[in-house]
Amino acid sequence: MKKYGEQGFTLTEMAIVLLISGILTSTFLLALQTYTKKEMVDQTREAITLSNNATFAFQVARGYYPCPANPALGPGDAGYGYADCAAAAVVVGERDIDGDGNNETYLVGAVPFNTFLDMNADGNFNDPVFRNQVLYQDPRSNSMLSTQKYISYGRKHALDKWGNKLTYAVTLSQTDYETVVNGNPRFFDQDAGVLDIVDEQFHADPNDATLLQVRGSANYVIVSHGENGVGAFTKDGALVQNCGLGLTLPEQTAKDIEFALGTPPDETENCDQNDGIFLQGVHSYRKSIYNDDYVEYTVPAGQQLWAFTGSVPNDNGTPDDPDDDFFIPQLANQNSGGIAIGIKNAPPSEKVHVDGDIQAFEVHANQLCDSNGHNCMLPDAIGGELNQMKCPNVGEVVIRIEQNAVTCVNPFANMPANNCPNGAYGISSKTGLLCL
């Protein structure tokens, strides 16, 4: 009887199969991990962008940016997700807008997602600003946009993909925190931002790291504090990690990094609340420059130096008759400071400061003064519109103008009185009556 050996794999063959399977599995798991991380990053960036757009849409609809929401509130708390000016942290920013010697302030908190969804506070979270096709001009790009782009915004977009609330910082003067300033209604100034955005070179070279054309001019910023959540609050309002010592790293990162004592400065720049600087830098897992935050910000679009502001009527032809008037277009300077013409070594001391002569077809000014700002002449005086530019008595004529008033005389007051025979008369400006 013939016996046959039992068919099967040798131990060597099994080892090779297991090795190949292990390589394939590890490669697959690594690819899956990379894909999952990318999805989380992409969705976090989407949440930041949509919250950014919603903030801008709110300003278009209301005329100001909303205050931040209280980050320490949870879903069951009153006011959760609503703008709350009183609950926001007030921090000194990077610019002195009003020239009083003190930098202006900004507010910090969470993205006010319920305020975006219920813009008119009527309890309806389906407000028109997110649903209607309304065109408006976007000053950030000077292009026509539509609020239809915000239709997909929802509560989930106030959180990053690690489940933490997005931080929202906004210039105080551009919110409704103060509706009246010095007795006057506050107006929205898109150029009054006080936040600065810097790159990863900031702590190495603070003077050359800003990403803005005008340092400290960002209006607001929205931040995800990344995977480790340093400085972030959870959905339920709990602080993930304090913005200070004792940084906890993500598990997969901690295996490869040993931190020096303390938290890397790049990682705390977006949560320290001791200045108006936010860092939008390249992500790094190096111990001294660790940074895993995601940041978006808004700055005003560049403006032209002059802008058309309307027209004023010119009283042409019959006085006080608007039917024959024509309109003169008006241009206004958009510069926040003064304009110097012919001045090189000093800033302008007036809105328009000219050193030299101006040739113009027409000049509109409140006063015309000498180079020292003295001996001023009122334009209305030159045009004869003021009462002091009119002779007070009948028969008088103007002989000179000084001190914004005319000097008048009666040309016949000192003429000799002569009588001529009937039918013979004449007049001389020197001798008076001439008998011919």
Short mmCIF file of C-alpha atoms in Angstrom, two decimals:
data_model
loop_
_atom_site.label_atom_id
_atom_site.label_comp_id
_atom_site.label_asym_id
_atom_site.label_seq_id
_atom_site.Cartn_x
_atom_site.Cartn_y
_atom_site.Cartn_z
CA MET A 1 0.00 0.00 0.00
CA LYS A 2 1.40 3.35 -1.06
CA LYS A 3 1.29 6.24 1.43
CA TYR A 4 1.25 9.87 0.40
CA GLY A 5 2.50 12.81 2.51
CA GLU A 6 -0.18 15.25 3.79
CA GLN A 7 -0.28 18.50 1.75
CA GLY A 8 0.17 21.91 3.60
CA PHE A 9 2.39 24.97 4.29
CA THR A 10 5.73 24.71 5.85
CA LEU A 11 6.60 26.93 8.81
CA THR A 12 8.78 29.02 6.55
CA GLU A 13 5.93 29.60 4.14
CA MET A 14 3.57 30.52 6.98
CA ALA A 15 6.10 33.00 8.32
CA ILE A 16 6.38 34.66 4.92
CA VAL A 17 2.57 34.87 4.59
CA LEU A 18 2.23 36.41 8.05
CA LEU A 19 5.01 38.88 7.31
CA ILE A 20 3.35 40.00 4.09
CA SER A 21 -0.04 40.25 5.82
CA GLY A 22 1.50 42.34 8.59
CA ILE A 23 3.11 44.71 6.14
CA LEU A 24 -0.14 45.13 4.21
CA THR A 25 -2.17 45.61 7.39
CA SER A 26 0.21 48.18 8.87
CA THR A 27 0.29 50.06 5.58
CA PHE A 28 -3.50 50.05 5.45
CA LEU A 29 -3.81 51.21 9.08
CA LEU A 30 -1.28 53.99 8.51
CA ALA A 31 -3.15 55.13 5.40
CA LEU A 32 -6.44 54.99 7.31
CA GLN A 33 -4.97 57.02 10.16
CA THR A 34 -3.63 59.61 7.72
CA TYR A 35 -6.97 59.78 5.91
CA THR A 36 -8.88 60.13 9.19
CA LYS A 37 -6.57 62.93 10.38
CA LYS A 38 -6.94 64.73 7.05
CA GLU A 39 -10.74 64.44 7.26
CA MET A 40 -10.71 65.94 10.76
CA VAL A 41 -8.48 68.80 9.63
CA ASP A 42 -10.58 69.47 6.51
CA GLN A 43 -13.82 69.49 8.49
CA THR A 44 -12.28 71.76 11.12
CA ARG A 45 -11.18 74.19 8.44
CA GLU A 46 -14.68 74.07 6.95
CA ALA A 47 -16.22 74.88 10.34
CA ILE A 48 -13.87 77.85 10.77
CA THR A 49 -14.59 79.15 7.27
CA LEU A 50 -18.36 78.85 7.67
CA SER A 51 -18.24 80.57 11.06
CA ASN A 52 -16.11 83.29 9.47
CA ASN A 53 -18.64 83.75 6.67
CA ALA A 54 -21.54 83.77 9.14
CA THR A 55 -19.81 86.50 11.16
CA PHE A 56 -19.40 88.59 8.05
CA ALA A 57 -23.02 87.96 6.99
CA PHE A 58 -24.18 89.12 10.41
CA GLN A 59 -22.30 92.39 9.97
CA VAL A 60 -23.86 92.91 6.54
CA ALA A 61 -27.34 92.39 8.01
CA ARG A 62 -26.92 94.21 11.33
CA GLY A 63 -24.20 96.77 10.68
CA TYR A 64 -21.83 95.44 13.35
CA TYR A 65 -20.14 92.21 14.42
CA PRO A 66 -21.71 90.13 17.20
CA CYS A 67 -20.11 89.86 20.61
CA PRO A 68 -18.68 86.41 21.47
CA ALA A 69 -20.71 83.77 23.28
CA ASN A 70 -19.85 82.62 26.79
CA PRO A 71 -17.49 79.64 26.27
CA ALA A 72 -18.21 78.19 29.74
CA LEU A 73 -21.90 77.46 29.00
CA GLY A 74 -23.26 74.07 27.95
CA PRO A 75 -26.30 73.01 25.88
CA GLY A 76 -28.60 73.09 28.93
CA ASP A 77 -27.63 76.60 30.04
CA ALA A 78 -29.58 79.76 29.25
CA GLY A 79 -27.76 81.87 26.70
CA TYR A 80 -25.82 78.92 25.28
CA GLY A 81 -24.42 79.89 21.88
CA TYR A 82 -25.79 83.45 22.00
CA ALA A 83 -23.73 86.64 21.81
CA ASP A 84 -23.06 87.97 25.31
CA CYS A 85 -21.01 91.16 25.48
CA ALA A 86 -20.91 91.18 29.28
CA ALA A 87 -19.53 87.63 29.54
CA ALA A 88 -16.69 88.13 27.05
CA ALA A 89 -13.12 88.71 28.20
CA VAL A 90 -11.91 92.25 27.43
CA VAL A 91 -8.27 92.37 26.27
CA VAL A 92 -6.05 95.24 25.10
CA GLY A 93 -5.41 95.14 21.35
CA GLU A 94 -2.54 96.28 19.13
CA ARG A 95 -3.57 99.75 17.92
CA ASP A 96 -4.53 103.15 19.31
CA ILE A 97 -7.29 104.20 16.92
CA ASP A 98 -8.54 107.37 18.62
CA GLY A 99 -5.10 108.77 19.42
CA ASP A 100 -5.62 109.02 23.19
CA GLY A 101 -2.38 107.19 23.95
CA ASN A 102 -4.07 103.89 24.85
CA ASN A 103 -4.59 100.88 22.60
CA GLU A 104 -8.21 99.92 21.96
CA THR A 105 -9.65 96.65 23.27
CA TYR A 106 -11.20 93.50 21.86
CA LEU A 107 -13.53 90.76 23.15
CA VAL A 108 -12.78 87.02 23.38
CA GLY A 109 -15.17 84.10 23.76
CA ALA A 110 -16.83 81.41 21.67
CA VAL A 111 -18.50 81.60 18.26
CA PRO A 112 -22.13 82.78 18.86
CA PHE A 113 -23.73 80.18 16.59
CA ASN A 114 -27.29 80.57 17.93
CA THR A 115 -27.11 84.31 17.30
CA PHE A 116 -26.19 83.55 13.69
CA LEU A 117 -29.06 81.09 13.27
CA ASP A 118 -31.61 83.26 15.12
CA MET A 119 -30.43 86.64 13.96
CA ASN A 120 -33.60 88.54 14.91
CA ALA A 121 -33.93 86.68 18.26
CA ASP A 122 -37.47 85.50 17.55
CA GLY A 123 -36.81 81.85 18.36
CA ASN A 124 -36.81 80.86 14.68
CA PHE A 125 -33.46 79.27 13.79
CA ASN A 126 -34.06 79.58 10.06
CA ASP A 127 -33.52 83.30 9.59
CA PRO A 128 -33.50 84.81 6.07
CA VAL A 129 -29.86 85.83 6.07
CA PHE A 130 -28.97 82.16 5.66
CA ARG A 131 -31.78 81.27 3.27
CA ASN A 132 -32.48 84.11 0.82
CA GLN A 133 -30.53 84.91 -2.32
CA VAL A 134 -29.48 88.47 -1.41
CA LEU A 135 -26.65 90.13 -3.28
CA TYR A 136 -24.30 92.55 -1.55
CA GLN A 137 -20.82 93.95 -2.11
CA ASP A 138 -18.09 92.26 -0.12
CA PRO A 139 -15.59 94.97 0.97
CA ARG A 140 -12.99 92.27 1.55
CA SER A 141 -12.80 91.58 -2.17
CA ASN A 142 -14.91 94.38 -3.75
CA SER A 143 -16.96 91.69 -5.47
CA MET A 144 -20.65 90.84 -5.42
CA LEU A 145 -21.49 87.91 -3.18
CA SER A 146 -24.65 86.19 -2.06
CA THR A 147 -25.84 85.17 1.39
CA GLN A 148 -26.92 81.90 -0.23
CA LYS A 149 -23.39 80.64 0.47
CA TYR A 150 -24.24 80.49 4.19
CA ILE A 151 -27.19 78.12 3.79
CA SER A 152 -25.24 75.13 5.14
CA TYR A 153 -24.25 76.75 8.44
CA GLY A 154 -25.33 74.88 11.56
CA ARG A 155 -24.53 74.44 15.25
CA LYS A 156 -21.89 71.83 14.48
CA HIS A 157 -19.82 74.47 12.72
CA ALA A 158 -19.15 76.22 16.04
CA LEU A 159 -17.03 73.20 17.03
CA ASP A 160 -13.86 71.73 15.59
CA LYS A 161 -13.66 68.00 14.83
CA TRP A 162 -12.11 67.32 18.22
CA GLY A 163 -15.39 68.46 19.78
CA ASN A 164 -14.12 71.78 21.13
CA LYS A 165 -15.63 75.23 20.68
CA LEU A 166 -14.05 77.61 18.20
CA THR A 167 -12.62 80.73 19.83
CA TYR A 168 -13.89 84.05 18.48
CA ALA A 169 -12.07 87.35 19.15
CA VAL A 170 -13.48 90.62 17.79
CA THR A 171 -12.61 94.32 18.01
CA LEU A 172 -14.85 95.81 20.72
CA SER A 173 -15.64 99.04 18.87
CA GLN A 174 -16.98 97.04 15.90
CA THR A 175 -19.62 95.28 18.04
CA ASP A 176 -22.70 96.62 19.85
CA TYR A 177 -20.85 96.47 23.19
CA GLU A 178 -21.12 100.26 23.31
CA THR A 179 -23.98 101.81 21.34
CA VAL A 180 -23.20 105.38 22.44
CA VAL A 181 -19.75 106.96 22.67
CA ASN A 182 -19.27 110.47 24.09
CA GLY A 183 -22.98 111.10 23.72
CA ASN A 184 -23.03 110.15 20.03
CA PRO A 185 -24.24 106.93 18.37
CA ARG A 186 -21.32 104.64 17.56
CA PHE A 187 -20.79 104.05 13.86
CA PHE A 188 -19.16 100.98 12.32
CA ASP A 189 -15.64 101.67 11.10
CA GLN A 190 -14.29 98.76 9.09
CA ASP A 191 -10.77 100.16 9.41
CA ALA A 192 -10.77 100.15 13.23
CA GLY A 193 -9.56 96.56 13.78
CA VAL A 194 -7.00 96.08 16.56
CA LEU A 195 -5.88 92.44 16.13
CA ASP A 196 -2.55 91.43 14.62
CA ILE A 197 -1.92 88.14 12.80
CA VAL A 198 1.65 86.82 12.77
CA ASP A 199 3.47 83.77 11.41
CA GLU A 200 5.71 81.22 13.09
CA GLN A 201 8.68 83.61 12.99
CA PHE A 202 7.05 85.94 15.52
CA HIS A 203 8.92 84.84 18.63
CA ALA A 204 12.22 84.85 16.75
CA ASP A 205 11.66 88.24 15.08
CA PRO A 206 8.62 90.09 16.50
CA ASN A 207 9.17 93.16 14.31
CA ASP A 208 8.91 91.36 10.98
CA ALA A 209 6.29 88.65 11.41
CA THR A 210 2.92 90.29 10.76
CA LEU A 211 0.84 88.87 7.92
CA LEU A 212 -1.17 92.09 7.54
CA GLN A 213 -0.51 95.03 5.29
CA VAL A 214 -1.34 97.31 8.22
CA ARG A 215 -0.07 95.85 11.48
CA GLY A 216 -2.85 95.16 13.98
CA SER A 217 -5.70 95.88 11.54
CA ALA A 218 -7.64 92.59 11.63
CA ASN A 219 -11.28 93.03 12.67
CA TYR A 220 -11.84 89.57 14.12
CA VAL A 221 -10.26 86.12 14.26
CA ILE A 222 -11.63 82.58 14.64
CA VAL A 223 -9.40 79.87 16.12
CA SER A 224 -9.45 76.10 16.54
CA HIS A 225 -7.00 75.18 19.29
CA GLY A 226 -6.14 71.94 17.52
CA GLU A 227 -5.82 68.37 18.63
CA ASN A 228 -4.52 69.04 22.14
CA GLY A 229 -7.15 71.73 22.83
CA VAL A 230 -4.86 74.04 24.81
CA GLY A 231 -7.03 77.05 25.73
CA ALA A 232 -10.20 75.53 24.25
CA PHE A 233 -13.58 74.75 25.84
CA THR A 234 -15.59 71.60 25.18
CA LYS A 235 -19.15 71.60 23.87
CA ASP A 236 -20.31 71.33 27.50
CA GLY A 237 -18.29 74.38 28.57
CA ALA A 238 -15.35 72.69 30.31
CA LEU A 239 -11.80 73.94 29.80
CA VAL A 240 -9.79 71.28 27.93
CA GLN A 241 -6.32 72.44 28.94
CA ASN A 242 -5.20 75.60 30.65
CA CYS A 243 -3.14 77.98 28.52
CA GLY A 244 0.05 77.59 30.57
CA LEU A 245 2.42 75.00 32.00
CA GLY A 246 1.82 71.28 31.77
CA LEU A 247 0.99 70.80 28.10
CA THR A 248 -0.45 67.37 27.28
CA LEU A 249 0.43 66.07 23.83
CA PRO A 250 -1.67 63.88 21.56
CA GLU A 251 -0.75 60.22 22.12
CA GLN A 252 0.79 59.61 18.73
CA THR A 253 2.89 62.76 19.06
CA ALA A 254 4.08 62.20 22.63
CA LYS A 255 5.96 59.08 21.58
CA ASP A 256 8.35 61.13 19.49
CA ILE A 257 8.69 64.37 21.44
CA GLU A 258 10.10 65.33 24.79
CA PHE A 259 9.10 68.81 25.82
CA ALA A 260 11.21 71.26 27.70
CA LEU A 261 9.63 72.56 30.90
CA GLY A 262 6.70 74.82 30.08
CA THR A 263 4.46 75.28 27.08
CA PRO A 264 5.94 76.34 23.70
CA PRO A 265 5.17 80.04 23.06
CA ASP A 266 3.68 79.43 19.61
CA GLU A 267 1.10 77.08 21.15
CA THR A 268 -0.06 79.61 23.76
CA GLU A 269 -0.12 82.71 21.55
CA ASN A 270 -3.75 82.11 20.56
CA CYS A 271 -5.02 81.63 24.11
CA ASP A 272 -2.85 83.76 26.42
CA GLN A 273 -5.20 86.80 26.30
CA ASN A 274 -2.40 89.19 27.22
CA ASP A 275 -2.13 90.98 23.87
CA GLY A 276 -3.91 91.35 20.53
CA ILE A 277 -1.61 88.95 18.66
CA PHE A 278 -2.77 85.69 17.07
CA LEU A 279 -0.46 83.22 15.37
CA GLN A 280 -1.29 81.60 12.04
CA GLY A 281 1.83 79.52 11.50
CA VAL A 282 3.02 76.29 9.96
CA HIS A 283 2.12 73.32 12.17
CA SER A 284 5.09 71.87 13.99
CA TYR A 285 5.64 69.03 16.48
CA ARG A 286 9.13 70.18 17.41
CA LYS A 287 9.41 70.69 21.14
CA SER A 288 10.32 74.39 21.07
CA ILE A 289 7.88 75.55 18.40
CA TYR A 290 4.96 73.15 18.81
CA ASN A 291 1.78 74.52 17.23
CA ASP A 292 -1.37 72.73 16.10
CA ASP A 293 -3.88 75.62 15.91
CA TYR A 294 -6.00 76.63 12.90
CA VAL A 295 -6.77 80.32 12.36
CA GLU A 296 -8.85 82.49 10.03
CA TYR A 297 -9.20 86.27 10.22
CA THR A 298 -10.83 89.18 8.42
CA VAL A 299 -9.27 92.50 7.46
CA PRO A 300 -10.87 95.35 5.50
CA ALA A 301 -10.16 95.48 1.79
CA GLY A 302 -7.77 98.12 0.55
CA GLN A 303 -9.54 101.34 -0.30
CA GLN A 304 -8.87 104.00 -2.88
CA LEU A 305 -7.50 107.26 -1.55
CA TRP A 306 -10.53 109.18 -2.82
CA ALA A 307 -14.16 108.09 -3.00
CA PHE A 308 -17.29 109.62 -4.52
CA THR A 309 -19.64 110.76 -1.73
CA GLY A 310 -22.51 112.34 -3.67
CA SER A 311 -23.21 115.75 -5.20
CA VAL A 312 -24.12 119.20 -3.89
CA PRO A 313 -26.27 121.75 -5.75
CA ASN A 314 -24.71 124.92 -7.12
CA ASP A 315 -26.99 127.96 -7.04
CA ASN A 316 -26.49 128.80 -10.68
CA GLY A 317 -28.51 131.47 -12.47
CA THR A 318 -31.43 132.92 -10.53
CA PRO A 319 -30.66 133.06 -6.79
CA ASP A 320 -32.66 130.62 -4.65
CA ASP A 321 -34.19 129.06 -7.76
CA PRO A 322 -33.36 125.33 -7.82
CA ASP A 323 -34.68 124.87 -11.36
CA ASP A 324 -31.53 126.26 -12.96
CA ASP A 325 -29.03 124.79 -10.48
CA PHE A 326 -26.48 122.15 -11.41
CA PHE A 327 -24.85 119.55 -9.18
CA ILE A 328 -21.17 119.30 -8.37
CA PRO A 329 -19.83 115.79 -7.62
CA GLN A 330 -18.03 115.53 -4.29
CA LEU A 331 -14.94 113.45 -3.58
CA ALA A 332 -13.87 112.66 -0.03
CA ASN A 333 -10.47 111.49 1.13
CA GLN A 334 -10.58 108.01 2.68
CA ASN A 335 -7.26 108.25 4.47
CA SER A 336 -7.57 107.94 8.25
CA GLY A 337 -4.94 110.66 8.71
CA GLY A 338 -4.13 113.91 6.93
CA ILE A 339 -2.74 114.52 3.46
CA ALA A 340 0.55 116.35 2.96
CA ILE A 341 1.27 118.10 -0.35
CA GLY A 342 4.77 119.52 -0.72
CA ILE A 343 5.72 118.49 2.85
CA LYS A 344 8.51 115.94 3.20
CA ASN A 345 9.90 116.00 6.72
CA ALA A 346 6.83 116.32 8.94
CA PRO A 347 3.35 114.82 9.15
CA PRO A 348 0.41 116.97 8.03
CA SER A 349 -1.09 119.09 10.80
CA GLU A 350 -4.44 119.43 9.03
CA LYS A 351 -6.68 117.16 6.97
CA VAL A 352 -5.08 118.69 3.84
CA HIS A 353 -1.76 120.42 4.48
CA VAL A 354 -0.16 122.18 1.49
CA ASP A 355 3.24 123.81 1.35
CA GLY A 356 3.26 125.75 -1.91
CA ASP A 357 0.69 126.95 -4.42
CA ILE A 358 -2.45 125.21 -5.61
CA GLN A 359 -3.99 125.84 -9.00
CA ALA A 360 -7.58 124.71 -9.19
CA PHE A 361 -10.71 125.53 -11.12
CA GLU A 362 -12.66 125.54 -7.88
CA VAL A 363 -11.78 125.19 -4.19
CA HIS A 364 -14.23 124.34 -1.40
CA ALA A 365 -12.88 125.21 2.03
CA ASN A 366 -14.06 126.53 5.38
CA GLN A 367 -11.24 129.08 5.59
CA LEU A 368 -8.29 130.31 3.56
CA CYS A 369 -5.36 131.22 5.80
CA ASP A 370 -1.72 132.16 5.51
CA SER A 371 1.06 129.60 5.96
CA ASN A 372 0.98 130.05 9.74
CA GLY A 373 -2.72 129.37 10.03
CA HIS A 374 -3.48 133.03 10.79
CA ASN A 375 -5.15 135.89 8.90
CA CYS A 376 -7.90 133.61 7.67
CA MET A 377 -10.43 134.59 5.04
CA LEU A 378 -13.89 133.07 4.84
CA PRO A 379 -14.79 131.80 1.33
CA ASP A 380 -18.30 133.18 1.82
CA ALA A 381 -16.74 136.59 2.29
CA ILE A 382 -15.03 136.40 -1.08
CA GLY A 383 -18.28 135.37 -2.71
CA GLY A 384 -20.20 138.18 -1.06
CA GLU A 385 -22.69 135.89 0.66
CA LEU A 386 -22.22 137.28 4.19
CA ASN A 387 -24.02 140.36 5.54
CA GLN A 388 -20.71 142.03 6.34
CA MET A 389 -19.90 141.79 2.64
CA LYS A 390 -22.78 144.09 1.73
CA CYS A 391 -22.82 147.87 2.02
CA PRO A 392 -25.27 148.87 4.73
CA ASN A 393 -26.62 152.04 3.08
CA VAL A 394 -28.19 152.75 -0.28
CA GLY A 395 -25.86 154.52 -2.67
CA GLU A 396 -22.65 153.17 -1.11
CA VAL A 397 -19.98 151.26 -3.00
CA VAL A 398 -17.19 148.88 -1.89
CA ILE A 399 -13.69 150.31 -1.92
CA ARG A 400 -11.81 147.47 -0.16
CA ILE A 401 -12.19 144.14 1.72
CA GLU A 402 -10.42 143.43 5.02
CA GLN A 403 -11.05 141.36 8.14
CA ASN A 404 -13.80 139.43 6.33
CA ALA A 405 -15.81 142.63 5.82
CA VAL A 406 -16.18 145.36 3.21
CA THR A 407 -15.43 149.04 3.60
CA CYS A 408 -18.08 151.15 1.87
CA VAL A 409 -18.34 154.86 0.99
CA ASN A 410 -20.86 157.09 -0.71
CA PRO A 411 -19.04 158.38 -3.82
CA PHE A 412 -21.17 161.53 -3.86
CA ALA A 413 -20.89 162.40 -0.19
CA ASN A 414 -18.05 164.96 -0.59
CA MET A 415 -18.91 166.33 -4.01
CA PRO A 416 -19.47 170.14 -4.14
CA ALA A 417 -23.06 171.25 -4.65
CA ASN A 418 -23.48 173.44 -7.76
CA ASN A 419 -26.52 174.57 -9.66
CA CYS A 420 -26.54 174.81 -13.43
CA PRO A 421 -28.98 176.54 -15.75
CA ASN A 422 -31.79 174.42 -17.07
CA GLY A 423 -30.65 172.05 -19.78
CA ALA A 424 -26.92 172.46 -19.05
CA TYR A 425 -25.32 169.83 -16.80
CA GLY A 426 -22.60 167.22 -16.52
CA ILE A 427 -20.83 165.19 -13.85
CA SER A 428 -17.13 164.87 -13.05
CA SER A 429 -15.79 162.32 -10.59
CA LYS A 430 -13.27 164.91 -9.40
CA THR A 431 -15.10 168.22 -9.34
CA GLY A 432 -18.69 167.14 -9.20
CA LEU A 433 -21.29 168.95 -11.30
CA LEU A 434 -20.22 170.46 -14.61
CA CYS A 435 -22.30 173.12 -16.23
CA LEU A 436 -22.15 172.94 -19.98
#
